Amino acid sequence: MDLKGDSIKELGVNIHNDFTDSKPKIKAKRFNRKLKLFREFTLATLSALTEIKQTQLRCDTGTDNVISQVSALDALACTGVAGIQWKKHLSSRVHVTLADRDDVTKLTSNSEANDFSCSEFHLNPLRVPGDLHESQSEKEVHVCNAEAKAVMVMEAFNFIYLNPQKNATTYFEPAFNSLTCRGLLCFVFPDVSLFARSAHVVQRYYGVDVVKTEYLKELTARIIIGSLARAAARSNKGIMVQYVISFEDYLLICVKVCRGHAAADTSLTELAKLQHCRLCEQRNFIPQQLALLEDPYSLLACKCKEKNPGKTAVSLGPMWKGPIYDWDFLNLLHKHGKQISLSSKFFEVIHLLLGECMCAQIDQPTGAAPEDKNAKETGEKLRNGTELPATTQALNEPALQGGDSPSADQRQSNDQSLNSEPSLEKATQPAIPQSEKPMDITETEASGNPSEECSESALNTLKRKLEHLESEKPNEAKRHHKALTDNQREPKSANVPFYYNVSKFKRTNIPKLDKLVTILRCAGYKASRTHFDHSAIRTTASVDEFLTILG
């Protein structure tokens, strides 16, 4: 689409896209309307990060009046629409830097058209990365005419937004070199179809093996996240995936950076190869071990190897096998999206991500169709075993000793456990180690030999320890908050990898997807719709079990 001479307004920001000079002429440098949803998620992500940083600062200082700006970089600014939106909606809470290696005249004019003054940001090789920048006013942005990689290597930022057009892997290491601890990286990958049409290019860039599958979009996302984890580990940093969004041929990946060799090692343990059946699309992650598997086909639940000659499965990856959604962070995005008044499409995707994150039922939006009672009854029959084959029924019933049948109470408890959902609002407080608990003097005296009396010096030592522990009690809340916001906190997610495209199954009586999801849940499986493919379902059921339910 030719946008020459256009004037675009998005989220209250006016952008002129009429490049009249010789730079840039390539279409990639122009405004992309398709990425509006990604820019909304990026804005909500940065807004959530400002709240997180402010909460941490208040906890560390103990005061509520401390304000610190979050340094944000739009590394490939082009028209500057993303960075100008950040500054317009978040004002003094962020320190925005717009970088572009081409002529920044249009970037400057777009900023001034929205009543923002532009200050030149010069790279100083003598400056120590991470030193605090000068405070930025509400109507000011910094513009840097330099290569994005050079800016990221020479400066440190809390938030980086990258939207590359060609080889994206060259930006990974500079980005992690620049990001501070608990900083966020929002990365746009522009060409998902590359993984389907050019396996040799993917091998060259990412060092992984890939074939075309029905779950190609999520496969691409997990391969890119695995490459991000390896790039972060080379800088002694780890990552935690916040969310992944797919739209047409684009992917938006948001990861949080955790500093330290322990975090890096933990991230690398989430990498694994995937065994994929080329006949029925059944898949399973291969366990990480040095010894070879005696029977690799035993990892797959399908019987394609027994029914067909030759090699029916391939090994893909390595890729990220951990969760790709964080429930708490998605809820925070939903909250900030309401504050900024983002589009209805944003909240529609957020609702899909929340259901996909837990692979369970969540509160339905206004106007959504109620749950199908017939589907629920069908699922109940499947779970009770009246319409389920022996192989599937065995997976849903507990192993009993002596061949006894389960009692009614046991069936009721099992049904409640299958239907119950995790408590998402309650966070468990970390237990205080035994070494940090106050020591009772009387218990200490009783634990010794009753015939020996405690000396006066021993009692004084115990009293001093008790006084020291009592003086630390006001800091317990601070320690608890630090433990809850620790870098290695496990995100709340069901972590059900990949999905099944229902339309590819050759069945004539396929129910609607919402009804099929309800049937799977009532049958004891986790299931949800997925935003990666509107004709697909994410579920813990295997291919055979899925086909059995389809009839």
XYZ file of C-alpha atoms in Angstrom:
551
model
C 0.000 0.000 0.000
C 1.423 3.383 -1.021
C 1.077 5.841 1.841
C 2.917 8.715 0.176
C 1.437 12.040 1.159
C -0.775 10.454 3.823
C -1.381 11.923 7.239
C -2.187 9.189 9.737
C -3.671 9.573 13.195
C -3.244 6.690 15.624
C -3.879 6.779 19.369
C -3.957 10.561 19.301
C -0.665 10.915 17.397
C -0.462 12.514 13.938
C 2.137 11.043 11.592
C 3.129 12.365 8.163
C 4.434 9.637 5.920
C 5.263 11.689 2.809
C 8.946 11.093 2.149
C 9.848 13.642 -0.505
C 13.620 13.378 -0.272
C 15.862 10.582 -1.471
C 15.890 8.828 1.909
C 14.312 6.478 2.626
C 12.799 5.056 -0.527
C 12.352 1.472 0.601
C 8.853 0.421 1.574
C 10.052 -1.109 4.839
C 10.792 2.362 6.244
C 7.224 3.524 5.812
C 4.323 3.443 8.223
C 2.807 -0.044 8.629
C -0.900 -0.018 9.442
C -0.910 -3.743 10.205
C 1.220 -3.258 13.317
C -1.301 -1.050 15.114
C -2.219 -3.908 17.470
C 1.453 -4.490 18.274
C 1.968 -0.798 19.020
C -0.992 -0.889 21.405
C 0.468 -3.888 23.236
C 3.860 -2.177 23.352
C 2.313 0.950 24.849
C 0.441 -1.057 27.494
C 3.621 -3.040 28.236
C 5.667 0.102 28.814
C 2.907 1.545 30.990
C 2.892 -1.643 33.080
C 6.687 -1.493 33.380
C 6.526 2.045 34.765
C 4.154 0.851 37.492
C 6.383 -2.127 38.311
C 9.509 0.027 38.507
C 7.736 2.627 40.651
C 6.507 -0.064 43.054
C 10.014 -1.513 43.365
C 11.483 1.940 43.967
C 8.974 2.697 46.695
C 9.701 -0.634 48.353
C 13.467 -0.064 48.229
C 13.384 3.534 49.483
C 10.409 3.262 51.834
C 8.896 6.534 50.548
C 6.030 7.268 48.173
C 7.273 10.547 46.716
C 10.190 9.147 44.707
C 9.715 9.286 40.924
C 12.130 7.715 38.458
C 11.787 7.742 34.671
C 11.900 4.488 32.723
C 14.374 4.773 29.864
C 12.762 3.467 26.658
C 14.345 3.043 23.228
C 12.602 2.807 19.874
C 15.654 1.341 18.171
C 14.321 1.404 14.585
C 12.049 4.423 14.826
C 11.370 5.090 11.103
C 8.404 7.505 11.390
C 8.682 7.557 15.194
C 5.007 6.683 15.754
C 5.660 4.188 18.571
C 7.975 6.408 20.617
C 5.759 9.473 20.210
C 2.779 7.457 21.468
C 4.744 6.444 24.554
C 5.586 10.038 25.375
C 2.078 11.322 24.701
C 0.307 8.824 26.970
C 2.975 8.304 29.675
C 4.498 11.829 29.655
C 7.067 12.301 32.411
C 7.096 8.646 33.509
C 9.295 7.633 30.558
C 12.532 8.847 29.004
C 12.052 8.228 25.265
C 14.912 7.895 22.764
C 14.173 7.552 19.048
C 17.024 6.084 16.995
C 17.401 5.721 13.237
C 20.496 5.493 11.074
C 18.906 7.345 8.114
C 18.032 10.994 7.905
C 15.996 11.933 10.984
C 14.388 15.010 9.439
C 11.016 13.334 9.064
C 11.348 11.842 12.538
C 11.935 15.303 13.965
C 9.059 16.873 12.032
C 6.639 14.194 13.231
C 7.658 14.873 16.825
C 7.237 18.621 16.422
C 3.851 18.101 14.744
C 2.674 16.541 18.015
C 4.031 19.450 20.129
C 7.168 17.644 21.274
C 10.561 19.291 21.233
C 13.435 17.199 19.887
C 16.843 17.107 21.563
C 19.804 15.518 19.843
C 21.206 12.499 21.616
C 24.897 11.995 20.864
C 26.699 8.752 21.630
C 29.658 9.309 23.934
C 32.265 6.505 24.046
C 33.531 7.855 27.375
C 30.118 7.545 29.010
C 29.555 4.505 31.232
C 26.476 2.534 30.096
C 23.864 2.603 32.817
C 24.601 6.083 34.144
C 21.420 8.032 34.757
C 20.258 10.294 31.957
C 19.190 13.847 32.525
C 15.524 14.118 33.394
C 13.291 14.493 30.340
C 10.410 16.953 30.380
C 6.834 16.035 29.475
C 7.129 17.638 26.017
C 10.590 16.402 25.052
C 11.997 13.398 23.204
C 15.579 12.522 22.298
C 16.515 11.719 18.700
C 19.686 9.771 17.914
C 20.961 9.550 14.341
C 22.926 6.305 14.679
C 22.793 2.594 14.000
C 20.483 0.760 16.405
C 23.162 -1.765 17.367
C 25.613 1.004 18.244
C 23.025 2.732 20.433
C 22.246 -0.482 22.306
C 25.914 -1.339 22.835
C 26.867 2.109 24.167
C 23.785 2.847 26.302
C 21.617 0.990 28.826
C 17.824 1.003 28.709
C 14.941 -0.442 30.727
C 12.744 -1.014 27.685
C 13.638 -1.687 24.039
C 11.267 -1.986 21.087
C 12.699 -3.605 17.958
C 10.963 -3.875 14.601
C 13.617 -5.131 12.160
C 12.893 -5.785 8.501
C 15.591 -8.280 7.505
C 17.793 -10.600 9.565
C 16.553 -10.160 13.111
C 19.167 -12.291 14.874
C 21.866 -9.616 14.546
C 19.976 -7.452 17.081
C 19.667 -10.092 19.812
C 23.022 -9.763 21.554
C 23.224 -5.922 21.429
C 19.715 -5.743 22.892
C 20.527 -8.003 25.848
C 23.804 -6.179 26.340
C 21.824 -2.951 26.747
C 18.844 -4.104 28.827
C 19.050 -3.638 32.582
C 17.913 -6.183 35.158
C 14.150 -6.782 34.945
C 14.016 -4.784 31.748
C 11.656 -5.706 28.915
C 12.338 -6.413 25.252
C 9.465 -6.174 22.742
C 10.544 -7.746 19.487
C 8.597 -7.865 16.207
C 9.398 -10.724 13.835
C 8.126 -9.820 10.353
C 8.247 -13.053 8.323
C 6.753 -16.210 9.818
C 6.405 -17.850 6.404
C 10.223 -17.950 6.177
C 10.132 -20.996 8.469
C 7.856 -22.819 6.026
C 9.519 -22.021 2.732
C 13.268 -21.713 3.510
C 14.486 -24.279 6.011
C 18.101 -23.710 4.955
C 17.835 -19.988 5.793
C 16.388 -20.828 9.206
C 19.286 -23.243 9.768
C 21.744 -20.496 8.819
C 20.233 -17.816 11.077
C 18.990 -19.827 14.065
C 20.851 -23.139 13.879
C 17.667 -25.242 14.150
C 15.871 -27.863 12.077
C 12.319 -27.079 10.993
C 9.595 -28.470 8.704
C 6.186 -27.129 7.776
C 3.574 -28.051 10.403
C 0.010 -27.107 11.263
C 1.284 -25.256 14.356
C 3.952 -23.335 12.434
C 3.297 -19.952 14.068
C 3.844 -21.165 17.610
C 6.753 -23.309 16.435
C 8.342 -20.173 14.968
C 7.755 -18.245 18.183
C 9.352 -20.954 20.334
C 12.377 -21.192 18.023
C 12.896 -17.416 18.186
C 12.512 -17.434 21.976
C 15.093 -20.216 22.177
C 17.489 -18.089 20.125
C 16.792 -15.143 22.448
C 17.570 -17.317 25.483
C 20.926 -18.384 24.029
C 21.807 -14.776 23.125
C 20.911 -13.617 26.646
C 22.962 -16.403 28.217
C 26.064 -15.145 26.393
C 25.619 -11.933 28.385
C 25.066 -13.879 31.648
C 21.361 -13.091 31.585
C 18.192 -15.141 31.517
C 14.744 -14.460 30.139
C 11.140 -14.911 31.215
C 8.537 -14.818 28.455
C 5.674 -12.419 29.172
C 3.521 -13.000 26.090
C 3.555 -13.868 22.378
C 1.108 -12.386 19.860
C 0.563 -13.513 16.290
C -1.092 -11.370 13.629
C -1.042 -12.349 9.962
C 2.644 -12.930 9.105
C 4.004 -11.053 12.141
C 4.936 -12.049 15.678
C 5.322 -9.836 18.749
C 7.427 -11.398 21.516
C 7.908 -9.761 24.917
C 10.533 -11.130 27.338
C 11.799 -9.950 30.713
C 15.527 -9.968 31.370
C 16.915 -11.548 34.551
C 20.550 -10.888 35.403
C 23.024 -13.488 36.645
C 24.555 -16.789 35.634
C 21.912 -18.715 37.600
C 19.131 -17.064 35.600
C 21.013 -17.800 32.371
C 21.420 -21.474 33.265
C 17.760 -21.725 34.232
C 16.696 -20.311 30.866
C 18.889 -22.762 28.992
C 17.235 -25.692 30.765
C 13.983 -24.664 29.044
C 15.439 -25.505 25.632
C 14.717 -28.894 24.083
C 14.198 -30.633 20.776
C 10.751 -31.606 19.572
C 9.800 -34.987 18.147
C 7.138 -34.538 15.465
C 5.146 -37.220 13.647
C 4.784 -36.287 9.989
C 1.657 -38.418 9.543
C -0.665 -37.424 12.386
C 1.112 -34.255 13.698
C 1.537 -35.797 17.168
C 4.487 -34.198 19.011
C 6.388 -34.342 22.246
C 9.518 -32.724 23.637
C 12.617 -34.911 23.818
C 14.105 -35.021 27.346
C 17.498 -33.414 27.802
C 20.074 -36.119 28.443
C 23.481 -37.152 27.170
C 22.560 -40.767 26.552
C 20.687 -41.696 23.395
C 17.112 -42.912 23.592
C 16.719 -46.613 22.877
C 13.275 -46.145 21.345
C 12.610 -42.505 20.382
C 9.194 -43.394 18.965
C 8.023 -44.346 22.456
C 7.758 -40.627 23.243
C 4.849 -40.286 20.827
C 1.370 -41.423 21.790
C 0.440 -42.345 18.209
C 0.884 -45.760 16.549
C 1.962 -44.458 13.153
C 5.341 -46.191 13.394
C 3.694 -49.580 13.866
C 1.218 -49.109 11.024
C 3.543 -47.547 8.447
C 7.011 -48.570 7.229
C 9.989 -46.286 7.329
C 10.773 -43.322 9.542
C 7.592 -41.468 10.399
C 8.938 -38.851 12.841
C 11.503 -36.056 12.672
C 13.418 -34.091 15.303
C 12.880 -30.309 15.250
C 14.578 -27.526 17.139
C 16.016 -26.947 19.641
C 13.361 -24.523 20.828
C 11.754 -23.041 23.947
C 9.617 -25.581 25.803
C 8.604 -23.409 28.759
C 5.510 -21.212 29.150
C 5.019 -18.368 26.688
C 2.439 -16.436 28.740
C 2.494 -14.850 32.180
C -0.966 -14.606 33.729
C -0.095 -11.793 36.158
C 1.502 -9.649 33.482
C -1.433 -10.140 31.100
C -3.818 -9.003 33.827
C -1.621 -5.958 34.359
C -1.753 -5.217 30.626
C -5.549 -5.429 30.741
C -5.611 -2.925 33.581
C -3.353 -0.423 31.825
C -5.201 -0.911 28.547
C -8.342 0.356 30.254
C -6.478 3.346 31.658
C -5.142 4.307 28.224
C -8.475 3.485 26.501
C -7.093 1.159 23.850
C -9.137 -0.400 21.050
C -11.645 -3.233 21.380
C -9.319 -5.462 19.341
C -6.717 -5.139 22.106
C -9.128 -6.410 24.771
C -10.374 -9.181 22.488
C -6.825 -10.487 22.061
C -6.092 -10.064 25.778
C -9.119 -12.186 26.630
C -7.959 -14.899 24.223
C -4.456 -14.819 25.710
C -5.778 -15.153 29.266
C -7.829 -18.214 28.352
C -4.949 -19.639 26.344
C -2.512 -19.011 29.197
C -4.353 -21.201 31.698
C -6.030 -23.402 29.066
C -9.163 -23.112 31.181
C -12.427 -21.189 31.378
C -12.197 -17.533 32.400
C -14.808 -14.821 32.772
C -16.574 -14.304 29.471
C -16.801 -10.802 27.991
C -20.099 -9.032 27.638
C -22.156 -10.443 24.805
C -20.347 -13.802 24.689
C -22.395 -16.928 24.084
C -23.223 -18.981 27.207
C -21.718 -22.370 27.742
C -23.438 -25.139 25.783
C -25.311 -27.513 28.118
C -25.381 -30.294 25.542
C -21.627 -30.065 25.140
C -21.234 -30.239 28.913
C -23.408 -33.355 29.106
C -21.389 -34.965 26.308
C -18.178 -34.216 28.183
C -19.604 -35.683 31.376
C -20.439 -38.904 29.523
C -16.937 -39.040 28.096
C -15.380 -38.548 31.507
C -17.589 -41.202 33.086
C -16.436 -43.620 30.400
C -19.799 -44.323 28.783
C -18.657 -43.044 25.389
C -14.908 -43.240 25.821
C -12.689 -46.135 24.663
C -10.673 -48.107 27.173
C -7.389 -46.412 26.251
C -8.766 -42.936 26.845
C -10.783 -43.926 29.898
C -7.657 -45.296 31.542
C -6.018 -41.893 31.314
C -8.895 -40.222 33.158
C -9.269 -42.758 35.986
C -6.819 -43.189 38.869
C -4.760 -46.336 39.131
C -6.434 -48.707 41.598
C -4.824 -51.507 43.477
C -6.398 -54.929 43.513
C -8.812 -54.144 40.683
C -11.332 -52.415 42.982
C -13.727 -49.982 41.378
C -13.611 -46.387 42.618
C -16.221 -45.362 45.107
C -18.716 -42.554 44.608
C -16.726 -40.290 46.915
C -13.573 -40.942 44.925
C -15.357 -40.179 41.648
C -16.785 -36.982 43.118
C -13.351 -35.853 44.349
C -11.849 -36.669 40.950
C -14.566 -34.700 39.166
C -13.978 -31.727 41.441
C -10.243 -31.864 40.799
C -10.806 -31.966 37.042
C -13.241 -29.072 37.067
C -11.403 -26.975 39.624
C -9.283 -24.086 38.389
C -6.237 -22.685 40.095
C -6.655 -19.715 42.370
C -5.230 -16.945 40.245
C -5.667 -14.005 42.579
C -3.997 -15.442 45.665
C -0.246 -15.331 45.961
C 1.355 -17.532 48.566
C 3.704 -15.797 50.947
C 7.184 -17.321 51.067
C 7.938 -19.222 54.245
C 10.601 -17.767 56.500
C 13.597 -20.090 56.729
C 14.156 -21.829 60.036
C 17.425 -19.927 60.460
C 15.580 -16.572 60.337
C 12.890 -17.463 62.911
C 13.353 -15.923 66.398
C 14.878 -18.291 68.877
C 13.070 -18.843 72.153
C 15.380 -18.679 75.172
C 13.294 -21.067 77.225
C 13.291 -23.646 74.434
C 17.050 -23.294 74.107
C 17.547 -23.866 77.796
C 15.219 -26.852 77.766
C 17.032 -28.405 74.843
C 20.287 -28.639 76.814
C 21.253 -30.867 79.667
C 18.951 -30.064 82.630
C 21.770 -30.721 85.045
C 23.875 -27.941 83.512
C 22.903 -24.329 84.048
C 23.175 -21.761 81.289
C 25.986 -19.346 81.929
C 25.346 -15.633 82.050
C 27.372 -15.009 78.879
C 25.303 -17.578 76.941
C 22.078 -15.902 78.058
C 23.385 -12.491 77.026
C 24.326 -13.878 73.598
C 20.846 -15.301 73.126
C 19.259 -12.030 74.209
C 21.352 -10.074 71.706
C 20.305 -12.459 68.907
C 16.675 -12.070 69.907
C 16.922 -8.268 69.951
C 18.583 -8.329 66.541
C 15.805 -10.450 65.098
C 13.143 -8.213 66.658
C 14.774 -5.157 65.065
C 14.532 -6.829 61.643
C 10.779 -7.387 61.863
C 9.877 -4.071 60.132
C 11.857 -5.264 57.102
C 9.958 -8.546 56.767
C 7.421 -7.022 54.376
C 10.253 -5.751 52.231
C 11.880 -9.188 52.151
C 8.575 -10.820 51.291
C 7.972 -8.374 48.452
C 11.455 -9.000 47.118
C 10.872 -12.743 47.228
C 7.580 -12.421 45.378
C 9.099 -10.217 42.672
C 12.237 -12.293 42.339
C 13.593 -12.849 38.885
C 13.201 -16.611 39.075
C 9.498 -16.460 39.978
C 7.603 -19.080 38.010
C 4.875 -17.505 35.852
C 1.326 -18.749 36.270
C 0.635 -20.749 33.144
C -0.734 -24.144 32.201
C 2.033 -24.436 29.571
C 0.171 -26.578 27.071
C 2.420 -26.365 24.000
C 1.012 -26.224 20.476
C -2.484 -26.780 19.156
C -4.562 -28.848 16.704
C -6.201 -27.426 13.589
C -9.676 -28.929 13.670
C -10.432 -28.195 10.018
C -7.619 -30.536 8.897
C -9.282 -33.552 10.492
C -11.428 -35.332 7.907
C -14.650 -35.382 9.875
C -18.084 -34.288 8.729
C -19.757 -33.883 12.117
C -17.272 -31.518 13.750
C -19.030 -29.340 16.357
C -18.350 -25.658 16.749
C -15.063 -24.830 18.410
C -16.571 -23.369 21.589
C -18.716 -26.480 22.017
C -15.722 -28.711 21.323
C -13.690 -26.866 23.946
C -16.462 -27.412 26.489
C -16.603 -31.133 25.656
C -12.840 -31.481 26.139
C -12.904 -29.656 29.473
C -15.780 -31.730 30.796
C -13.972 -34.874 29.661
C -11.085 -33.981 31.961
C -8.672 -32.301 29.533
C -7.381 -28.777 29.491
C -8.604 -26.954 26.394
C -9.015 -23.452 25.006
C -9.169 -21.502 21.775
C -5.916 -20.053 20.473
C -5.214 -16.747 18.781
C -2.508 -18.344 16.615
C -5.154 -20.066 14.492
C -8.877 -19.318 14.639
C -9.655 -22.886 13.503
C -7.483 -24.554 16.136
C -7.769 -25.694 19.750
C -5.046 -25.950 22.366
C -5.554 -29.050 24.507
C -3.749 -31.695 26.531
C -5.562 -34.484 24.678
C -3.545 -36.564 22.230
C -4.445 -36.970 18.567
C -6.188 -40.319 19.106
C -8.189 -38.985 22.047
C -9.038 -35.866 20.070
C -10.282 -37.919 17.124
C -12.282 -40.140 19.455
C -14.101 -37.117 20.843
C -14.735 -35.829 17.328
C -16.344 -39.170 16.547
